[in-house]
Short mmCIF file of C-alpha atoms in Angstrom, two decimals:
data_model
loop_
_atom_site.label_atom_id
_atom_site.label_comp_id
_atom_site.label_asym_id
_atom_site.label_seq_id
_atom_site.Cartn_x
_atom_site.Cartn_y
_atom_site.Cartn_z
CA MET A 1 93.13 -40.40 158.39
CA ASP A 2 89.57 -41.12 157.18
CA ARG A 3 90.95 -41.79 153.67
CA PHE A 4 93.78 -44.00 155.02
CA ALA A 5 91.29 -45.92 157.15
CA ALA A 6 89.07 -46.51 154.07
CA ILE A 7 91.99 -47.84 152.04
CA CYS A 8 93.04 -50.16 154.88
CA SER A 9 89.46 -51.34 155.35
CA ARG A 10 89.16 -52.24 151.72
CA GLN A 11 92.53 -54.15 151.98
CA VAL A 12 91.44 -56.30 154.92
CA GLY A 13 87.74 -56.64 153.87
CA ARG A 14 86.19 -55.07 156.88
CA GLU A 15 85.77 -51.70 158.51
CA ILE A 16 88.68 -51.26 160.81
CA SER A 17 88.06 -47.65 161.89
CA LEU A 18 85.02 -48.86 163.96
CA ALA A 19 86.44 -52.05 165.25
CA PRO A 20 86.75 -52.22 169.08
CA GLY A 21 90.38 -51.43 170.07
CA SER A 22 91.15 -49.47 166.96
CA GLY A 23 89.84 -45.99 167.90
CA ALA A 24 91.46 -42.84 169.37
CA SER A 25 94.48 -44.38 171.09
CA GLY A 26 94.05 -47.65 169.21
CA GLY A 27 96.41 -46.93 166.40
CA LEU A 28 98.28 -50.03 167.42
CA GLY A 29 95.06 -52.03 167.48
CA ALA A 30 94.21 -50.87 163.94
CA GLY A 31 97.77 -51.86 162.82
CA LEU A 32 97.42 -55.30 164.35
CA ILE A 33 94.04 -55.83 162.61
CA LEU A 34 95.85 -54.96 159.36
CA ILE A 35 98.23 -57.91 159.84
CA GLY A 36 95.46 -60.28 160.83
CA ALA A 37 95.46 -60.14 164.64
CA GLU A 38 92.27 -60.75 166.62
CA LEU A 39 91.75 -58.11 169.31
CA HIS A 40 90.33 -58.95 172.79
CA PRO A 41 89.19 -56.61 175.58
CA ARG A 42 92.20 -56.10 177.79
CA TYR A 43 90.52 -57.36 180.90
CA ASP A 44 89.97 -60.80 179.18
CA ILE A 45 93.70 -61.13 178.80
CA ILE A 46 94.64 -59.65 182.24
CA MET A 47 92.13 -61.93 184.07
CA GLN A 48 93.92 -65.01 182.68
CA TYR A 49 96.97 -64.04 184.70
CA LEU A 50 95.80 -62.07 187.81
CA HIS A 51 92.90 -64.16 188.96
CA ILE A 52 91.06 -61.06 190.24
CA ASP A 53 88.03 -63.03 191.50
CA GLN A 54 90.29 -65.06 193.94
CA LEU A 55 91.98 -61.89 195.14
CA LEU A 56 88.61 -60.21 195.82
CA ASP A 57 87.54 -63.05 198.15
CA ASP A 58 89.93 -61.73 200.76
CA CYS A 59 89.12 -57.97 200.44
CA ASP A 60 87.21 -55.45 202.48
CA LEU A 61 87.93 -52.51 200.13
CA VAL A 62 89.10 -52.41 196.52
CA PHE A 63 91.49 -49.93 194.96
CA THR A 64 91.91 -49.81 191.17
CA ALA A 65 93.75 -47.32 188.98
CA GLU A 66 93.66 -45.96 185.49
CA GLY A 67 95.72 -43.28 183.69
CA GLY A 68 92.51 -41.47 182.72
CA LEU A 69 89.10 -42.08 184.16
CA ASP A 70 86.27 -40.83 181.94
CA PHE A 71 83.20 -41.82 179.97
CA GLN A 72 85.13 -44.54 178.11
CA THR A 73 86.26 -46.38 181.25
CA PRO A 74 83.08 -48.49 181.47
CA ARG A 75 83.69 -49.70 177.85
CA GLY A 76 86.33 -52.27 178.42
CA LYS A 77 88.92 -50.76 180.68
CA LEU A 78 90.19 -52.78 183.55
CA PRO A 79 88.91 -50.61 186.45
CA ALA A 80 85.32 -51.09 185.20
CA GLU A 81 85.65 -54.84 185.20
CA VAL A 82 87.32 -54.84 188.62
CA ALA A 83 84.48 -52.77 189.93
CA ARG A 84 81.80 -54.99 188.40
CA ARG A 85 83.39 -58.06 190.04
CA ALA A 86 83.82 -56.26 193.38
CA LYS A 87 80.17 -55.21 193.46
CA LYS A 88 79.05 -58.90 193.12
CA ARG A 89 80.69 -59.20 196.58
CA ASP A 90 79.25 -55.96 197.85
CA LEU A 91 82.78 -54.42 198.14
CA PRO A 92 83.36 -50.67 198.01
CA VAL A 93 85.60 -49.53 195.12
CA VAL A 94 87.91 -46.56 194.92
CA ALA A 95 89.47 -45.68 191.51
CA LEU A 96 92.65 -43.71 191.44
CA ALA A 97 93.40 -41.87 188.18
CA GLY A 98 96.12 -39.73 186.68
CA THR A 99 93.38 -37.56 185.07
CA ILE A 100 89.70 -37.23 185.59
CA GLY A 101 88.11 -36.74 182.14
CA ARG A 102 84.80 -35.82 180.68
CA ASP A 103 81.68 -37.51 182.08
CA ALA A 104 83.71 -39.49 184.57
CA GLU A 105 80.63 -39.71 186.79
CA VAL A 106 79.19 -42.52 184.59
CA ASN A 107 81.58 -44.78 186.50
CA TYR A 108 79.41 -44.68 189.45
CA GLU A 109 76.89 -46.73 187.39
CA ILE A 110 79.31 -49.60 187.00
CA GLY A 111 80.29 -49.85 190.58
CA ILE A 112 83.08 -47.35 191.27
CA ASP A 113 82.05 -45.62 194.48
CA ALA A 114 84.70 -42.87 194.50
CA PHE A 115 87.50 -41.65 192.30
CA ALA A 116 90.33 -39.18 192.55
#
C-alpha cells in the first residue's frame, strides 16, 4: 500500500497518504483526492443541513452517537463537534457507541461527559 500511495502521490503532485480523510478507513477519501475532489471535515457538511446550534438552544441534555468511539473521535468526527457546541451552552453530553475503542477517555477532554 505504501508503494501504491507513493505512485498516486506523484501522480497528483501531493502526498495523499497523509491528507486528512485519506487514512485508515479513508480509502474512499484517497480515491476522491485522486480525481481532484476537495475533502472537508464531515461536520462542516452536516452542519449545513442539520443546524445543530439551533437544536441545542432547546436542550437540557444532549445525546450523540458514533459507530466507534476512540482516540480519533476528537479529530473531526461529528460527536466531538456536537459536544464542543453543547459545552458552550453548559449542556451535559452522552455519547452512545457501537464500540468503545482505544483511549476513548480522551473524549472527556472535548466535552463528552459519559459514553457507553
